[in-house]
Short mmCIF file of C-alpha atoms in Angstrom, two decimals:
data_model
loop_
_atom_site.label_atom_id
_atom_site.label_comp_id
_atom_site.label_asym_id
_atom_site.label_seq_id
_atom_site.Cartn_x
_atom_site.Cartn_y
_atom_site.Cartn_z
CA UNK E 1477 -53.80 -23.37 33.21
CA UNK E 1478 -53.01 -24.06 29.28
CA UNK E 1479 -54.56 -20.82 28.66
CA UNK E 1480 -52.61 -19.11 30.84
CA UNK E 1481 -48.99 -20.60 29.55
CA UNK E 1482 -50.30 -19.57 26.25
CA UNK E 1483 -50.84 -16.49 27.26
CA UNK E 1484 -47.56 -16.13 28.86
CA UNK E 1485 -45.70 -17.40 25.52
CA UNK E 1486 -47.52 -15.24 23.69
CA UNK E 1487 -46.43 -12.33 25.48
CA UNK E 1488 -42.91 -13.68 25.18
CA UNK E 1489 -42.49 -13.89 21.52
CA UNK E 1490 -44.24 -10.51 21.12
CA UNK E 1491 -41.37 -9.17 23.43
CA UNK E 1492 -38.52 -11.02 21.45
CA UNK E 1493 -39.86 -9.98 18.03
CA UNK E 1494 -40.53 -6.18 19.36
CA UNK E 1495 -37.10 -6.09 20.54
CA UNK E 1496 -35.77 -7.78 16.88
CA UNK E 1497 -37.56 -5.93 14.87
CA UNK E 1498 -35.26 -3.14 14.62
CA UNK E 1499 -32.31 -5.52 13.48
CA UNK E 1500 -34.20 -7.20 11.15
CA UNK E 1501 -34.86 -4.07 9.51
CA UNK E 1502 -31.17 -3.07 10.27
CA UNK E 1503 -29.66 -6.25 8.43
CA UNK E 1504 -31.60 -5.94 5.27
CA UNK E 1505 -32.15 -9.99 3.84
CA UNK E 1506 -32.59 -8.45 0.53
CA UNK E 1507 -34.36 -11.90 -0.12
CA UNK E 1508 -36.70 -11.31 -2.58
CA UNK E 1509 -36.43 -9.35 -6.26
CA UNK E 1510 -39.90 -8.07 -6.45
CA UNK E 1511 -43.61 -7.74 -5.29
CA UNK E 1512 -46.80 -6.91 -6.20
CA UNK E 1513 -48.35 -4.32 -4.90
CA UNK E 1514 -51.82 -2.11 -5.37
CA UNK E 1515 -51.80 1.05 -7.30
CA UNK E 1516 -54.18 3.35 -8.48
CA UNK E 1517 -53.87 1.81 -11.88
CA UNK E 1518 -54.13 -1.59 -10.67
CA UNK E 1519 -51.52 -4.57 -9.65
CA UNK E 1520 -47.99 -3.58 -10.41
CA UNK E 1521 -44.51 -5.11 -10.10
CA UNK E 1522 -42.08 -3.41 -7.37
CA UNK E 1523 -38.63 -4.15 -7.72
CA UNK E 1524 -35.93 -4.55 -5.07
CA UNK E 1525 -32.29 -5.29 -4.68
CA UNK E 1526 -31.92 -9.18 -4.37
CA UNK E 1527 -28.91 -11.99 -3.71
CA UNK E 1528 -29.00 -15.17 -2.93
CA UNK E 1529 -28.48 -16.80 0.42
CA UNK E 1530 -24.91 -17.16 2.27
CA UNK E 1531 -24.05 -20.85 1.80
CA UNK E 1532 -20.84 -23.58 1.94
CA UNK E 1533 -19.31 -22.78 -0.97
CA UNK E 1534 -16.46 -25.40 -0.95
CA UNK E 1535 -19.49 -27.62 -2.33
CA UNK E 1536 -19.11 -25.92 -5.69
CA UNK E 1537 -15.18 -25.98 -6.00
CA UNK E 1538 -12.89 -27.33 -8.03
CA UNK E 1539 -9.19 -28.25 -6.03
CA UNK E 1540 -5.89 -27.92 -8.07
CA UNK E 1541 -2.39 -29.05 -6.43
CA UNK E 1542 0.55 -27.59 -7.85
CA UNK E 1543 3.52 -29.80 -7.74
CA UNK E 1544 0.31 -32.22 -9.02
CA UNK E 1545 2.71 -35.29 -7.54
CA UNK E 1546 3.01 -33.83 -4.38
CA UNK E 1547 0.54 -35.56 -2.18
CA UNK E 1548 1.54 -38.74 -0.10
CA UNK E 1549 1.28 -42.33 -0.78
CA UNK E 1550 2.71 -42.98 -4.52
CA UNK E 1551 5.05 -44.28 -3.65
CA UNK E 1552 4.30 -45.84 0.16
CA UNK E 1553 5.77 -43.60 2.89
CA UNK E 1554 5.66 -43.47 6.23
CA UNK E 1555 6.12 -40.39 8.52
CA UNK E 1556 6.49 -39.63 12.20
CA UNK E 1557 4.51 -37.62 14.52
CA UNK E 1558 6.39 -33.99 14.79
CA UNK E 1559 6.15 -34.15 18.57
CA UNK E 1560 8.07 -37.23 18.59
CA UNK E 1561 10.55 -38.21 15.77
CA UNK E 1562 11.16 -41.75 16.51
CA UNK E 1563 7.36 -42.77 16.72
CA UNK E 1564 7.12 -43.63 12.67
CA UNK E 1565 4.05 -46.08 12.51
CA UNK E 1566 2.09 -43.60 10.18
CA UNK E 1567 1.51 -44.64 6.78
CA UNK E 1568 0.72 -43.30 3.67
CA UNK E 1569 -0.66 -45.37 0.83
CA UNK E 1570 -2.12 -44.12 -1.98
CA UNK E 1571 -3.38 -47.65 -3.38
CA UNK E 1572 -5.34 -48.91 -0.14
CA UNK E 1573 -8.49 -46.56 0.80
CA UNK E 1574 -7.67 -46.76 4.64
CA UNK E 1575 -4.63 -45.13 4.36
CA UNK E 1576 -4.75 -42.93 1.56
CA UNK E 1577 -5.43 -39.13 1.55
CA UNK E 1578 -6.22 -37.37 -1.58
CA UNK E 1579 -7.46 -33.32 -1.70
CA UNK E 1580 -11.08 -34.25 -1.54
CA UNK E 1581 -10.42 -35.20 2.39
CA UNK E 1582 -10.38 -31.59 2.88
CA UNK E 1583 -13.94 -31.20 1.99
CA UNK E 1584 -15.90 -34.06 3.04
CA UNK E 1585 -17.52 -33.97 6.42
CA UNK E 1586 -15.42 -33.69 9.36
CA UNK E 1587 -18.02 -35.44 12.26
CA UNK E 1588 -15.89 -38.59 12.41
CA UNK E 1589 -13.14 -39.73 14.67
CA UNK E 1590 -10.63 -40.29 13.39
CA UNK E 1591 -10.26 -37.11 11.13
CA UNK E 1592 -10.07 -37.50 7.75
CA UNK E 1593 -7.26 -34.87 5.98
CA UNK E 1594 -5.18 -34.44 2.74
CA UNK E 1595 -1.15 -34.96 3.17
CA UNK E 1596 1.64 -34.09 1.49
CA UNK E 1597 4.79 -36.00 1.24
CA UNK E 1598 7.20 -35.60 3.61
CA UNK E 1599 10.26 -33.23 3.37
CA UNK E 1600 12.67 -36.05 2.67
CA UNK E 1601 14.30 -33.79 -0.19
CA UNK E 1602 15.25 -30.90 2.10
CA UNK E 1603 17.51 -28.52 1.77
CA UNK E 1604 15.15 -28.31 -1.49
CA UNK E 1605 11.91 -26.47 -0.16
CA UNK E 1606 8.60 -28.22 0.47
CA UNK E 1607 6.02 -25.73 -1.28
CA UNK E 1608 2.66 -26.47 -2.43
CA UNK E 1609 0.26 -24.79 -3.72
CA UNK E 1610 -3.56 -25.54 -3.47
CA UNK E 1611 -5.80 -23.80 -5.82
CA UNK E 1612 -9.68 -23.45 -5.22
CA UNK E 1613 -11.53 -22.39 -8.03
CA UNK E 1614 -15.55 -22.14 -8.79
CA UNK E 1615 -15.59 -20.54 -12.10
CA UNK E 1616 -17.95 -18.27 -11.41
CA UNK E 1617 -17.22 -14.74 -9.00
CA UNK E 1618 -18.60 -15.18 -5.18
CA UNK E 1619 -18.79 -12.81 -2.52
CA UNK E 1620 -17.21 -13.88 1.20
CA UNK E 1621 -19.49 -13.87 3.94
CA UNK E 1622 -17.62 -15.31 6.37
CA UNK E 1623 -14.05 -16.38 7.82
CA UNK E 1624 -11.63 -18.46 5.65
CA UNK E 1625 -11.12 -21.49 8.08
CA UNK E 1626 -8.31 -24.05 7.15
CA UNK E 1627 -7.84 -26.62 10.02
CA UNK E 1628 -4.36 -28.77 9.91
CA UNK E 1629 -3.83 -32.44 11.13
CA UNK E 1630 -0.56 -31.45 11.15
CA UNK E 1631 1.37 -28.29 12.82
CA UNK E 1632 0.09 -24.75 11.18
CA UNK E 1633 3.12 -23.75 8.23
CA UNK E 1634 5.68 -21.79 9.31
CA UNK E 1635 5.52 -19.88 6.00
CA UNK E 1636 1.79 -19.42 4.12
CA UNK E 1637 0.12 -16.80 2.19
CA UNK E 1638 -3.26 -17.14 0.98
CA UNK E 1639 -3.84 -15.61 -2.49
CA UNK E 1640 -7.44 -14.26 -3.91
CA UNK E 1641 -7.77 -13.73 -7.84
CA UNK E 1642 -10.65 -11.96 -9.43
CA UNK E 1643 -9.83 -13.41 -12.82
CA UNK E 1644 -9.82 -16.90 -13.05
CA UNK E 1645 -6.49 -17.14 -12.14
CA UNK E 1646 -5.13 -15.14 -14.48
CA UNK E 1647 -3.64 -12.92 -11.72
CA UNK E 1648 -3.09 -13.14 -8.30
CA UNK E 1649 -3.10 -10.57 -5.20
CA UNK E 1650 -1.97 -11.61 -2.07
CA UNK E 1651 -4.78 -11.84 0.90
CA UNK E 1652 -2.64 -12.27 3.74
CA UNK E 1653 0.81 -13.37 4.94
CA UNK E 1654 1.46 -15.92 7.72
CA UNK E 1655 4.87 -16.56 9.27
CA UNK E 1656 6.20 -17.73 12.47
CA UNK E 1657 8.60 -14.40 11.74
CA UNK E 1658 7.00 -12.30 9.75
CA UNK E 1659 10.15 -9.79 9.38
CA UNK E 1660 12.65 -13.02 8.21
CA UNK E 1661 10.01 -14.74 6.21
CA UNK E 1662 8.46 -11.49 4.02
CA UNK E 1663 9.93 -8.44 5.18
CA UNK E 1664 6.76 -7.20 7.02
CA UNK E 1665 6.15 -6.16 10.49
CA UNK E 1666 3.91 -8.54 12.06
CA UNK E 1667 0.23 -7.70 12.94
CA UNK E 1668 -3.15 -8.42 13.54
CA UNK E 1669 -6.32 -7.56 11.84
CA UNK E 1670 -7.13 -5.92 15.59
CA UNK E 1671 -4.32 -3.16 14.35
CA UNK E 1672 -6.69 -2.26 11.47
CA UNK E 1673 -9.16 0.46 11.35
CA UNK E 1674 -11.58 1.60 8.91
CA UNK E 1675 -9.45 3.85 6.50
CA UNK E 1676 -6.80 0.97 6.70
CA UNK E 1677 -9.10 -2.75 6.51
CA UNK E 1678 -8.10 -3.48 2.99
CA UNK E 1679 -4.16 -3.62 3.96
CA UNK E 1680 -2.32 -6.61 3.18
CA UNK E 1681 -0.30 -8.00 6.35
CA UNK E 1682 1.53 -10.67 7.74
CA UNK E 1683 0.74 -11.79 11.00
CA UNK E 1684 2.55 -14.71 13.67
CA UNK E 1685 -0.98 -15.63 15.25
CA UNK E 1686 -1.36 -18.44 13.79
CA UNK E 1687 2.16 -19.76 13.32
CA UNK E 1688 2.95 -21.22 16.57
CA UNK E 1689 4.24 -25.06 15.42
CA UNK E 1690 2.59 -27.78 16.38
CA UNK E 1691 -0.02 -28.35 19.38
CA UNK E 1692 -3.45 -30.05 19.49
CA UNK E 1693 -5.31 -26.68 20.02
CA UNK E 1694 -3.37 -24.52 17.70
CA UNK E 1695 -4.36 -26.05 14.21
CA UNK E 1696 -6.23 -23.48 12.65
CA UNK E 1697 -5.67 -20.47 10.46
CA UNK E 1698 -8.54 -17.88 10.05
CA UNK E 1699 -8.81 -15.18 7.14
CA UNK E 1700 -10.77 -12.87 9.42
CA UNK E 1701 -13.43 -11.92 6.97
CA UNK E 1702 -16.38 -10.68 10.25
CA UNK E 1703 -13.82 -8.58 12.03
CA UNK E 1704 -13.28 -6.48 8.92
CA UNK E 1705 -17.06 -6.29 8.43
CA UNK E 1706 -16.45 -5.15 11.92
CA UNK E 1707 -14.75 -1.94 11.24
CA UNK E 1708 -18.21 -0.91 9.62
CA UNK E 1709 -20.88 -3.13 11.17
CA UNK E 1710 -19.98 -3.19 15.39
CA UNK E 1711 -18.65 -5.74 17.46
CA UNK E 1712 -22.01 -8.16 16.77
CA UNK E 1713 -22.73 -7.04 13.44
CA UNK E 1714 -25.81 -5.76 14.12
CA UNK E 1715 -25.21 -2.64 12.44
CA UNK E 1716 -25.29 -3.89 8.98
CA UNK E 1717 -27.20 -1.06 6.96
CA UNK E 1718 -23.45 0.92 7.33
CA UNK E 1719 -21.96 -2.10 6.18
CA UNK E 1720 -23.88 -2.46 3.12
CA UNK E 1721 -23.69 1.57 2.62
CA UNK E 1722 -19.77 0.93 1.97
CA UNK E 1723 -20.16 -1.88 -0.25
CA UNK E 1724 -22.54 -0.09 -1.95
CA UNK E 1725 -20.75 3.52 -2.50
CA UNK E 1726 -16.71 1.78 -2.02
CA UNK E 1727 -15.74 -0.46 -5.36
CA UNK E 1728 -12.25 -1.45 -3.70
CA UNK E 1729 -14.30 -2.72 -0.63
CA UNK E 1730 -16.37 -4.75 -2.22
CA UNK E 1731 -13.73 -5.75 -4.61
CA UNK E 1732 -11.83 -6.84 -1.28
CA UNK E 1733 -14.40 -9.71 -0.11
CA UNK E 1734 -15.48 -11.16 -3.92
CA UNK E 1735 -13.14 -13.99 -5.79
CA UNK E 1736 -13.10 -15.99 -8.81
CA UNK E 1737 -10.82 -17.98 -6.96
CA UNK E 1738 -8.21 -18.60 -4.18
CA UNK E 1739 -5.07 -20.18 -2.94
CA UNK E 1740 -3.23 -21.60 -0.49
CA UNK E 1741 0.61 -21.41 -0.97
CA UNK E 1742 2.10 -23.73 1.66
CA UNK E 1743 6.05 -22.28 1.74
CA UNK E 1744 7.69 -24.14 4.74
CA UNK E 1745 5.88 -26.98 6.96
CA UNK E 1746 5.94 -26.71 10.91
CA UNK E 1747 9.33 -27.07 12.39
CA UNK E 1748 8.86 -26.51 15.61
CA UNK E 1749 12.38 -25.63 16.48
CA UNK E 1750 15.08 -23.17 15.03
CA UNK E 1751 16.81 -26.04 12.75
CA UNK E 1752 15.17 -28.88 10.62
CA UNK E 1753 15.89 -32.27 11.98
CA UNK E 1754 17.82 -33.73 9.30
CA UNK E 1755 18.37 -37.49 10.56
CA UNK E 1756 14.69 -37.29 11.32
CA UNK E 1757 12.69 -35.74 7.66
CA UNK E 1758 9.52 -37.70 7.74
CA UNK E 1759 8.19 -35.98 10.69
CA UNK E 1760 7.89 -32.90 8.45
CA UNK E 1761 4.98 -32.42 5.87
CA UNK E 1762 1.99 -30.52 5.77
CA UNK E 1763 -1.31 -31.99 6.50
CA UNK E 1764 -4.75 -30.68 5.91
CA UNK E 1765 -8.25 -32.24 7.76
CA UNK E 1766 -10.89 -29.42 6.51
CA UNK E 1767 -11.22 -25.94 5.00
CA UNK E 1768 -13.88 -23.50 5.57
CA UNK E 1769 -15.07 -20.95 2.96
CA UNK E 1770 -19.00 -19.20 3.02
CA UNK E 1771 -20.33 -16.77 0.57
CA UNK E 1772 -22.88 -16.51 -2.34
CA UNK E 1773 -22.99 -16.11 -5.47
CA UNK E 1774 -22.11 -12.71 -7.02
CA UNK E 1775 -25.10 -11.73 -8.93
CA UNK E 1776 -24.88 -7.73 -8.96
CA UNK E 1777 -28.19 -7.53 -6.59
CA UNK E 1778 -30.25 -9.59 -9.25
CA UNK E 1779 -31.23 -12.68 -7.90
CA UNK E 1780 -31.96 -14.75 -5.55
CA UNK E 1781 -31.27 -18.00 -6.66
CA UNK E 1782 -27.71 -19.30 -7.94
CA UNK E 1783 -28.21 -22.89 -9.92
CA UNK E 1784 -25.14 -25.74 -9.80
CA UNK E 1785 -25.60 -27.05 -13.31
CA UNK E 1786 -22.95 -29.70 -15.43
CA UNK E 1787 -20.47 -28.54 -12.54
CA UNK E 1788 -21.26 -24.92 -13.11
CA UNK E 1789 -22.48 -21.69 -11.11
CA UNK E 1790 -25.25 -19.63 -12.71
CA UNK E 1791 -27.38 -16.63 -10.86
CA UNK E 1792 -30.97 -17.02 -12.35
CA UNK E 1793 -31.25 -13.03 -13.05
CA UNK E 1794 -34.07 -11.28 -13.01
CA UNK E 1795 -34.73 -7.54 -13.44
CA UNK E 1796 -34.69 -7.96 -17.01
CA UNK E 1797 -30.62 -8.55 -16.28
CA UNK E 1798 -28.62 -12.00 -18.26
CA UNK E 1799 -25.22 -13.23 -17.52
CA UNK E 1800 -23.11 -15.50 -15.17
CA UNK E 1801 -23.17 -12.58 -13.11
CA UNK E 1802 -26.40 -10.61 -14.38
CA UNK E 1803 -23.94 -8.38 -15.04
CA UNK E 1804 -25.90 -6.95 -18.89
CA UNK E 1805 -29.34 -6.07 -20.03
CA UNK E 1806 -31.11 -8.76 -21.63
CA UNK E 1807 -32.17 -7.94 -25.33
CA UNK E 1808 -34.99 -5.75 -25.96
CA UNK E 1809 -34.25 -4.58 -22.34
CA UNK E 1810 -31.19 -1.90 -23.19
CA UNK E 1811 -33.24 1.50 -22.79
CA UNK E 1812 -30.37 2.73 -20.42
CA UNK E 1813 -27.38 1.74 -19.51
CA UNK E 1814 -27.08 -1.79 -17.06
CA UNK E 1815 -26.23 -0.80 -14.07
CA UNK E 1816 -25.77 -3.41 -10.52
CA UNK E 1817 -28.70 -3.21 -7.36
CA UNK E 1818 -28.11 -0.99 -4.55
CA UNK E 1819 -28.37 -1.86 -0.91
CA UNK E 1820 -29.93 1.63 -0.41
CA UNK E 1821 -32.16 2.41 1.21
CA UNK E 1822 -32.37 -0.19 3.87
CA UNK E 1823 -34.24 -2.27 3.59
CA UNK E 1824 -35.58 -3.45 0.18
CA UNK E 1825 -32.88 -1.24 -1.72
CA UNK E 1826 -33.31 -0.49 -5.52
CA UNK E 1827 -33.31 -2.87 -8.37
CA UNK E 1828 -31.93 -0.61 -11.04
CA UNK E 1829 -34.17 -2.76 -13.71
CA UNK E 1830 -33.10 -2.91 -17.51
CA UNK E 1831 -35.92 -1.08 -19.16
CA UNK E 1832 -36.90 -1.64 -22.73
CA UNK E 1833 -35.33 -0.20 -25.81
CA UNK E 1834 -36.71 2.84 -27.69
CA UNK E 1835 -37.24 0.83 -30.23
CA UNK E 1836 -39.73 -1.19 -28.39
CA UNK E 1837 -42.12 1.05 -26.78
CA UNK E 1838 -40.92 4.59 -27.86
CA UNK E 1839 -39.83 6.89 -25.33
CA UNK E 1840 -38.75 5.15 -21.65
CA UNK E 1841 -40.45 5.95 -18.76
CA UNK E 1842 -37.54 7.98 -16.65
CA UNK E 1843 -36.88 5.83 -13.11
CA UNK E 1844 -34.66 6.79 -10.17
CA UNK E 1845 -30.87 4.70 -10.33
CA UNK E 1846 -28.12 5.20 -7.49
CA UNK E 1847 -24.93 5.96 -8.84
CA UNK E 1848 -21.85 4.23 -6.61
CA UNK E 1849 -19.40 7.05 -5.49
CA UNK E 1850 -15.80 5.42 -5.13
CA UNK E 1851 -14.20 6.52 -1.96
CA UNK E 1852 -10.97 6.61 -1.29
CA UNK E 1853 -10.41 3.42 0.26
CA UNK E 1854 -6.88 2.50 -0.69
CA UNK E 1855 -5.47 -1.42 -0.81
CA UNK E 1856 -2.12 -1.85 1.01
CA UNK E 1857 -0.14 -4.26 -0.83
CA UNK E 1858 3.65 -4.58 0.05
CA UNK E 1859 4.10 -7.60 -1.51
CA UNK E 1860 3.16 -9.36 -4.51
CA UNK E 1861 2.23 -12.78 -4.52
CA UNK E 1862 4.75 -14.98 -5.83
CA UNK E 1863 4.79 -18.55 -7.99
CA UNK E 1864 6.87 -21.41 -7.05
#
C-alpha cells in the first residue's frame, strides 16, 4: 500500500514539474553569477547575468515628513471619525506610547488588531491647505518588482501624487496622479492603467479609482507596477523572457520601474462631501496604517547578494565589476569598456565580465557583449511634480 502512494506521488510531482518546466525556463531566476564547468582545457569559470532576490524593501528606508511638525499629538488633539463628526473620543498624544503615532507605524507589522498607523494633525487651519509630504529614501538605486501599496486608517486623499526620483532627490518626476476629479484637481482626463497599452505604459496619468472618500473597504491606493509588466509579460506573467527582452533593449523602460527614492505628496485629505465641514475640522486629517514597496537592489546584472551595512545598501559585485551599483570595472579589470548584464538569452543571460587591462596580460582575449538598442518608448509627462 505505501509503495503504491509513493508511487502515485511520484508520478504526481513528475507531472507538475514536466508541466513547470517550461516557465521556469521562461522566467529566468538569473540567481547565480557563475559556474564551473568542464572544458577541454580543464575546469573553467562560466559567467551569467545575476541580481539579487525581490524582497521588502521598506526594511531598508529612511522616512522624511515635510512640514517635519506635521504629525499629531504635540500638542494633544483629538479628532472625530469622518463618518460621524460629533463622535470625538480619538486622541492623539505624542508623549504617551498608547496613543501616539509617529512615521515608523507605517512600517512595522500590520498582524495586530487594532491597526497601528501614522497621523497627521487635523485640518483645524483650513482654508490654509493640509499638504504633506512623505519622503522614502534608501540611498542606494532599486528596481520595483511589485505594486506600490499604501493602506489608510483614514479615508484615501482626495488629492495625491506619488513622485519617483532617480537622483537622490535632487529631482523629481511625477509617477502618478490621484484625484477624486482628476480634470478640477490637475487638469488631466481621468484613467486607468487598463487604458494603457504597450507603446503608451510609461504615461503619466491621473486616475479617480482610488479616490472614493471614506469606507472600510476602500482604503488602499495601488501604483500598479504587475499590470504594466503586463503589457509585455501576459495576464499571469508567465511570459517573462519578453519582459526581460524590453528591459534589456528599452533604457526608458527600465528607467520607469528603478528609484533612488519616492514620495508621497498628500494635497487634500478625504472630504467626503462637496464642502469642508467647517464647525466640524477635526474629523479631517490624513492617516496612514502601512505601505507596501518590493524590489531589489539595482546591481546592473552583477550580483546576487545586496548587504545592509551602518544603515547602508551595497550589491557585493562580482564579474570583476565595483560600485554601489557595480556600475565600473574594478582596477586591473578595464580591458574594455564596463558595460551592465543582459537578460539575453533566456535563461542564464550574459555577464558582460570586466576583463583585464593590456597592461596586465597583453592582448585581451575578444568575448561576445550585447549592446542595448533604445527603442522608442516615449514617457508621457503632462505635469511636473510640484513642491509645497
Amino acid at each position: 500500500m505505501y509503495l503504491s502512494r509513493f508511487l502515485s506521488i511520484h508520478a504526481l510531482w513528475v507531472t507538475v514539474s514536466s508541466v513547470m518546466q517550461p516557465y521556469l525556463l521562461v522566467w529566468g531566476h538569473y540567481d547565480v553569477c557563475k559556474t564551473q564547468i568542464y572544458t577541454e582545457e580543464g575546469k573553467v569559470w562560466d559567467y551569467m547575468a545575476c541580481q539579487p532576490e525581490s524582497t521588502d524593501m521598506t526594511k531598508y528606508l529612511k522616512v522624511k515628513l515635510d512640514p517635519p511638525d506635521i504629525t499629531c499629538g504635540d500638542p494633544p488633539e483629538a479628532f472625530c471619525a469622518m463618518g460621524n463628526p460629533y463622535m470625538c473620543n480619538n486622541e492623539c498624544d505624542a508623549s504617551t506610547p498608547e496613543l501616539a503615532h509617529p512615521p515608523e507605524l507605517m512600517f512595522d507589522f500590520e498582524g495586530r488588531h487594532p491597526s497601528t498607523f501614522w497621523q497627521s494633525a487635523t485640518w483645524k487651519e483650513y482654508p490654509k491647505p493640509l499638504q504633506v509630504n512623505i519622503t522614502l529614501s534608501w540611498s542606494k538605486t532599486i528596481e520595483l518588482t511589485d505594486n506600490i501599496v499604501i493602506t489608510f486608517e483614514s479615508g484615501r486623499p482626495d488629492q495625491m501624487i506619488l513622485e519617483k526620483s532617480l537622483d537622490y532627490g535632487r529631482t523629481w518626476q511625477p509617477y502618478q496622479y490621484y484625484a477624486t476629479d482628476c480634470l478640477d484637481a490637475f487638469h488631466m482626463d481621468p484613467k486607468s492603467v487598463k487604458d494603457l497599452s504597450q507603446q503608451s505604459v510609461l504615461e503619466i496619468i491621473c486616475t479617480e479609482e482610488y479616490s472614493t472618500g471614506y469606507s472600510t473597504n476602500s482604503k488602499i491606493i495601488h501604483f500598479e507596477i504587475k499590470d504594466r509588466f503586463a503589457f509585455f509579460a501576459g495576464p499571469r506573467l508567465r511570459n517573462m523572457a519578453s519582459l526581460y527582452g524590453q528591459l534589456d533593449t528599452t533604457k526608458k523602460l527600465r528607467d520607469f520601474f528603478t528609484v533612488t527614492d519616492l514620495r508621497i505628496r498628500l494635497l487634500r485629505p478625504a472630504v467626503g462631501e462637496i464642502f469642508v465641514d467647517e464647525l466640524h475640522l477635526a474629523r479631517y486629517f490624513y492617516a496612514i496604517s502601512d505601505i507596501k514597496v518590493r524590489g531589489r537592489c539595482k546591481c546592473n546584472l552583477h550580483a546576487t547578494v545586496c548587504v545592509y551595512d551602518n544603515s547602508k545598501l551595497t550589491c557585493e559585485c562580482e564579474h570583476n565589476t565595483t560600485g554601489p551599483d557595480c556600475g565600473k570595472c574594478k582596477k586591473n579589470y578595464q580591458g574594455r569598456p564596463w558595460s551592465p548584464g543582459s537578460y539575453l538569452p533566456i535563461p542564464k543571460g550574459t555577464a558582460n565580465t570586466c576583463i583585464p587591462s593590456i597592461s596586465s596580460i597583453g592582448t585581451p582575449p575578444k568575448y561576445n557583449r550585447i549592446w542595448p538598442n533604445i527603442s522608442s518608448l516615449e514617457v508621457s509627462n503632462p505635469k511636473q511634480g510640484r513642491s509645497i
